[in-house]
Amino acid sequence: MDFLDLTRTSGEWLRGVGPESDIVISSRIRLARNLADFPFISRATPQDRSRIEKVLHERIVSMTPENELLYIDVSGLEKVDRQFLVERHLISREHAEAQGSRAVAIDAAEKFSLMINEEDHLRIQVMQSGLDLGSVWNRINEIDDLIEEKVTYAFHERLGYLTACPTNVGTGMRVSVMLHLPALVITRQIDKVFRSLQKISLAVRGLYGEGSQAMGDFYQISNQITLGRTESELIRQVGDIVPVIIDYERQAREFLAKESHENLHDRVSRAYGILRTAQTISSEETMHLLSSVRMGVNLGLIHDLNIPAINEMFLATQPAHLQKLTGNDLDSTDRNIERARYLRRYLNKENGNGGPEKN
Amino acid sequence: MKCQQCDKPATFHITELTGGKPVELHLCEEHARQYLSSSSNEPTAVGSVSAALAQQMSVGQTAEELARLDQQSCPVCGITFFEFRSQGRLGCPHDYVCFQPQLEPLIVNIHGESEHVGKRPQHAASGSGDRTQLIRLRREMKEAIDDEKYERASQLRDQIQRIESGGA
């Protein structure tokens, strides 16, 4: 398997299937682990980093069938390729921008990614489309056990798994569910929802994690606390609140559909119209409009598109994806033109009418 | 980096998440204390290590005590407590042992708990003392090489190899 194979697919978390997939984009769990016999990353010498990389590389390769694994030396990648992996949620922005020996191992289905030498020596991540934290946990627990058969993790009798930052100590686990909440944004209830989540120590982040903006009305909800609770309790803490938020979002959509149907329909149709006809369009505007179109499809206001197709457009119009797909290094002006061209072509092929293209 | 309110170096880096937008603050110790005590009625940014530490330290420690604390260093990886609290990242697993008195309240502040109840490694670390010893020996070897003490370095190298091959 090589890097190019990735550009031909759209990634597990955007497949648009699974329970509640009209609102829940993906379920994800990550575990932070460190090797017992090396300093944490902040005190690791270049030799330490290479040795950590070597130990984990050997272990991961030996436990995965060769044709199902993509092992990438992140330090040797071009910037656009690192950005490409960030856009697919396979590595973090920190991992993309860091210095020194570091890597990522990804399976063919893009369900797991193992980051080596990120903030911790090892960050195991498993993703799944839709709301299904149970199977995500089973899978990640299995991978964690397999790795641990041959390497010794830093573990403390009383404090659990030891991590570079005390905010992750204990289970080293972050459970997160990504939601699409356009109606709560339109009806201005989203802040209220977030404030109540913070009160029960759950964190809310944007599409690309810490500090990123809530582009396209995507929000990730995750646990803050990692110590003093079992993995199942942490999963339940997040898993129990998600249906409540889904319910709020559905109520807000119903409200909009009933109380201001014309406005809602207008908003969705205009968004669709712009995406089909624009000649130059930014990534931000694309996300914003696709968000309305996505909701329109879910509410039956648009009939000639489906959710997986919209998810694919969300990903393909990200800056690095666009450049990989066209095979060119583009500045932002050219990207905006190329993005508009991609959208026109995609949408007019999708609904089988060549009209707007000629406008 | 200088404190945003005076000319002293900023040693507290706080990201305030309680408003609509995240706000970054870079403050010296004194102004950080002022800031944190004035906003202590509002919920602090959960998960922000520096903020939690600053808050914890603002209660009941004198400047001398703080200075002494900052000087303490880990015998294994060499990180000082000052370095930890300015970066928010620890240097090695042994820090959890040697900075235990300072970390304990911080951990309780972040998690509300102090004991792990979740999963445990199935092949639990046997001889974990040797493990941290390796970190220390490798660091000492590097320092010996940097100081051109090659004889010492080769002794250390042999010792490391003995432990790595399991013959310690």
mmCIF file of N, CA and C in Angstrom, chain A residues 92-145:
data_model
loop_
_atom_site.group_PDB
_atom_site.id
_atom_site.type_symbol
_atom_site.label_atom_id
_atom_site.label_comp_id
_atom_site.label_asym_id
_atom_site.label_seq_id
_atom_site.Cartn_x
_atom_site.Cartn_y
_atom_site.Cartn_z
ATOM 1 N N SER A 92 -2.203 14.593 13.846
ATOM 2 C CA SER A 92 -2.622 15.873 14.424
ATOM 3 C C SER A 92 -1.827 17.010 13.774
ATOM 4 N N ARG A 93 -2.319 18.219 13.942
ATOM 5 C CA ARG A 93 -1.569 19.369 13.427
ATOM 6 C C ARG A 93 -0.205 19.461 14.083
ATOM 7 N N GLU A 94 -0.156 19.145 15.393
ATOM 8 C CA GLU A 94 1.112 19.189 16.125
ATOM 9 C C GLU A 94 2.108 18.218 15.501
ATOM 10 N N HIS A 95 1.619 17.034 15.138
ATOM 11 C CA HIS A 95 2.493 16.017 14.561
ATOM 12 C C HIS A 95 3.007 16.471 13.198
ATOM 13 N N ALA A 96 2.144 17.159 12.449
ATOM 14 C CA ALA A 96 2.538 17.645 11.122
ATOM 15 C C ALA A 96 3.613 18.717 11.238
ATOM 16 N N GLU A 97 3.466 19.580 12.241
ATOM 17 C CA GLU A 97 4.345 20.740 12.330
ATOM 18 C C GLU A 97 5.590 20.508 13.173
ATOM 19 N N ALA A 98 5.688 19.360 13.872
ATOM 20 C CA ALA A 98 6.817 19.111 14.768
ATOM 21 C C ALA A 98 8.115 18.915 13.990
ATOM 22 N N GLN A 99 9.206 18.800 14.742
ATOM 23 C CA GLN A 99 10.515 18.549 14.142
ATOM 24 C C GLN A 99 11.010 17.177 14.595
ATOM 25 N N GLY A 100 11.942 16.626 13.857
ATOM 26 C CA GLY A 100 12.615 15.407 14.308
ATOM 27 C C GLY A 100 11.900 14.135 13.894
ATOM 28 N N SER A 101 12.527 13.004 14.256
ATOM 29 C CA SER A 101 12.055 11.690 13.852
ATOM 30 C C SER A 101 10.643 11.431 14.344
ATOM 31 N N ARG A 102 9.732 11.149 13.424
ATOM 32 C CA ARG A 102 8.350 10.840 13.795
ATOM 33 C C ARG A 102 7.656 10.123 12.640
ATOM 34 N N ALA A 103 6.616 9.385 12.961
ATOM 35 C CA ALA A 103 5.997 8.549 11.933
ATOM 36 C C ALA A 103 4.519 8.345 12.221
ATOM 37 N N VAL A 104 3.825 7.745 11.249
ATOM 38 C CA VAL A 104 2.441 7.329 11.471
ATOM 39 C C VAL A 104 2.209 6.018 10.722
ATOM 40 N N ALA A 105 1.491 5.103 11.378
ATOM 41 C CA ALA A 105 1.119 3.843 10.733
ATOM 42 C C ALA A 105 -0.392 3.834 10.580
ATOM 43 N N ILE A 106 -0.847 3.515 9.369
ATOM 44 C CA ILE A 106 -2.280 3.575 9.065
ATOM 45 C C ILE A 106 -2.697 2.251 8.426
ATOM 46 N N ASP A 107 -3.875 1.761 8.753
ATOM 47 C CA ASP A 107 -4.330 0.534 8.101
ATOM 48 C C ASP A 107 -5.049 0.890 6.808
ATOM 49 N N ALA A 108 -5.242 -0.123 5.955
ATOM 50 C CA ALA A 108 -5.794 0.112 4.622
ATOM 51 C C ALA A 108 -7.161 0.788 4.673
ATOM 52 N N ALA A 109 -7.982 0.449 5.669
ATOM 53 C CA ALA A 109 -9.327 1.007 5.735
ATOM 54 C C ALA A 109 -9.350 2.370 6.437
ATOM 55 N N GLU A 110 -8.180 2.849 6.865
ATOM 56 C CA GLU A 110 -8.072 4.106 7.602
ATOM 57 C C GLU A 110 -8.937 4.108 8.854
ATOM 58 N N LYS A 111 -9.012 2.954 9.511
ATOM 59 C CA LYS A 111 -9.759 2.902 10.760
ATOM 60 C C LYS A 111 -8.847 3.163 11.940
ATOM 61 N N PHE A 112 -7.572 2.811 11.810
ATOM 62 C CA PHE A 112 -6.666 3.183 12.897
ATOM 63 C C PHE A 112 -5.486 3.986 12.384
ATOM 64 N N SER A 113 -4.940 4.810 13.246
ATOM 65 C CA SER A 113 -3.689 5.470 12.945
ATOM 66 C C SER A 113 -2.866 5.489 14.222
ATOM 67 N N LEU A 114 -1.590 5.140 14.083
ATOM 68 C CA LEU A 114 -0.698 5.098 15.234
ATOM 69 C C LEU A 114 0.365 6.162 15.023
ATOM 70 N N MET A 115 0.311 7.214 15.826
ATOM 71 C CA MET A 115 1.293 8.285 15.694
ATOM 72 C C MET A 115 2.469 8.002 16.617
ATOM 73 N N ILE A 116 3.662 8.043 16.066
ATOM 74 C CA ILE A 116 4.861 7.793 16.858
ATOM 75 C C ILE A 116 5.631 9.098 17.048
ATOM 76 N N ASN A 117 6.029 9.352 18.284
ATOM 77 C CA ASN A 117 6.728 10.593 18.652
ATOM 78 C C ASN A 117 5.863 11.832 18.445
ATOM 79 N N GLU A 118 4.623 11.747 18.863
ATOM 80 C CA GLU A 118 3.810 12.964 18.914
ATOM 81 C C GLU A 118 4.064 13.572 20.299
ATOM 82 N N GLU A 119 3.048 14.035 21.006
ATOM 83 C CA GLU A 119 3.298 14.547 22.363
ATOM 84 C C GLU A 119 3.752 13.400 23.271
ATOM 85 N N ASP A 120 3.200 12.215 23.055
ATOM 86 C CA ASP A 120 3.656 11.009 23.734
ATOM 87 C C ASP A 120 4.342 10.111 22.704
ATOM 88 N N HIS A 121 5.057 9.090 23.198
ATOM 89 C CA HIS A 121 5.766 8.210 22.263
ATOM 90 C C HIS A 121 4.799 7.582 21.272
ATOM 91 N N LEU A 122 3.629 7.197 21.783
ATOM 92 C CA LEU A 122 2.658 6.522 20.928
ATOM 93 C C LEU A 122 1.257 7.064 21.196
ATOM 94 N N ARG A 123 0.574 7.414 20.115
ATOM 95 C CA ARG A 123 -0.835 7.790 20.211
ATOM 96 C C ARG A 123 -1.607 6.848 19.298
ATOM 97 N N ILE A 124 -2.412 5.976 19.905
ATOM 98 C CA ILE A 124 -3.203 5.034 19.128
ATOM 99 C C ILE A 124 -4.570 5.660 18.900
ATOM 100 N N GLN A 125 -5.034 5.648 17.661
ATOM 101 C CA GLN A 125 -6.351 6.227 17.380
ATOM 102 C C GLN A 125 -7.173 5.270 16.521
ATOM 103 N N VAL A 126 -8.409 5.075 16.907
ATOM 104 C CA VAL A 126 -9.320 4.283 16.088
ATOM 105 C C VAL A 126 -10.571 5.109 15.777
ATOM 106 N N MET A 127 -10.981 5.110 14.507
ATOM 107 C CA MET A 127 -12.136 5.907 14.082
ATOM 108 C C MET A 127 -13.158 5.021 13.399
ATOM 109 N N GLN A 128 -14.380 5.448 13.475
ATOM 110 C CA GLN A 128 -15.463 4.704 12.838
ATOM 111 C C GLN A 128 -16.540 5.700 12.432
ATOM 112 N N SER A 129 -17.152 5.465 11.288
ATOM 113 C CA SER A 129 -18.237 6.329 10.845
ATOM 114 C C SER A 129 -19.472 6.123 11.736
ATOM 115 N N GLY A 130 -20.226 7.187 11.999
ATOM 116 C CA GLY A 130 -21.446 7.058 12.801
ATOM 117 C C GLY A 130 -21.181 6.889 14.291
ATOM 118 N N LEU A 131 -22.246 6.678 15.059
ATOM 119 C CA LEU A 131 -22.120 6.567 16.512
ATOM 120 C C LEU A 131 -21.954 5.106 16.922
ATOM 121 N N ASP A 132 -20.730 4.712 17.252
ATOM 122 C CA ASP A 132 -20.494 3.325 17.617
ATOM 123 C C ASP A 132 -19.225 3.209 18.466
ATOM 124 N N LEU A 133 -19.271 3.794 19.658
ATOM 125 C CA LEU A 133 -18.078 3.819 20.510
ATOM 126 C C LEU A 133 -17.695 2.422 20.996
ATOM 127 N N GLY A 134 -18.689 1.546 21.129
ATOM 128 C CA GLY A 134 -18.424 0.191 21.622
ATOM 129 C C GLY A 134 -17.437 -0.564 20.739
ATOM 130 N N SER A 135 -17.696 -0.584 19.425
ATOM 131 C CA SER A 135 -16.774 -1.345 18.579
ATOM 132 C C SER A 135 -15.439 -0.634 18.434
ATOM 133 N N VAL A 136 -15.453 0.710 18.518
ATOM 134 C CA VAL A 136 -14.187 1.448 18.486
ATOM 135 C C VAL A 136 -13.324 1.048 19.691
ATOM 136 N N TRP A 137 -13.946 0.952 20.864
ATOM 137 C CA TRP A 137 -13.201 0.558 22.055
ATOM 138 C C TRP A 137 -12.653 -0.863 21.931
ATOM 139 N N ASN A 138 -13.483 -1.798 21.452
ATOM 140 C CA ASN A 138 -13.001 -3.174 21.305
ATOM 141 C C ASN A 138 -11.762 -3.243 20.418
ATOM 142 N N ARG A 139 -11.819 -2.499 19.324
ATOM 143 C CA ARG A 139 -10.707 -2.521 18.384
ATOM 144 C C ARG A 139 -9.452 -1.899 18.996
ATOM 145 N N ILE A 140 -9.598 -0.756 19.627
ATOM 146 C CA ILE A 140 -8.404 -0.056 20.138
ATOM 147 C C ILE A 140 -7.798 -0.821 21.314
ATOM 148 N N ASN A 141 -8.642 -1.440 22.102
ATOM 149 C CA ASN A 141 -8.175 -2.231 23.242
ATOM 150 C C ASN A 141 -7.322 -3.399 22.749
ATOM 151 N N GLU A 142 -7.777 -3.994 21.640
ATOM 152 C CA GLU A 142 -7.070 -5.111 21.032
ATOM 153 C C GLU A 142 -5.685 -4.677 20.506
ATOM 154 N N ILE A 143 -5.665 -3.537 19.808
ATOM 155 C CA ILE A 143 -4.396 -3.031 19.264
ATOM 156 C C ILE A 143 -3.426 -2.706 20.398
ATOM 157 N N ASP A 144 -3.944 -2.073 21.442
ATOM 158 C CA ASP A 144 -3.141 -1.715 22.604
ATOM 159 C C ASP A 144 -2.509 -2.966 23.234
ATOM 160 N N ASP A 145 -3.316 -4.016 23.396
ATOM 161 C CA ASP A 145 -2.812 -5.282 23.959
ATOM 162 C C ASP A 145 -1.724 -5.888 23.083
#
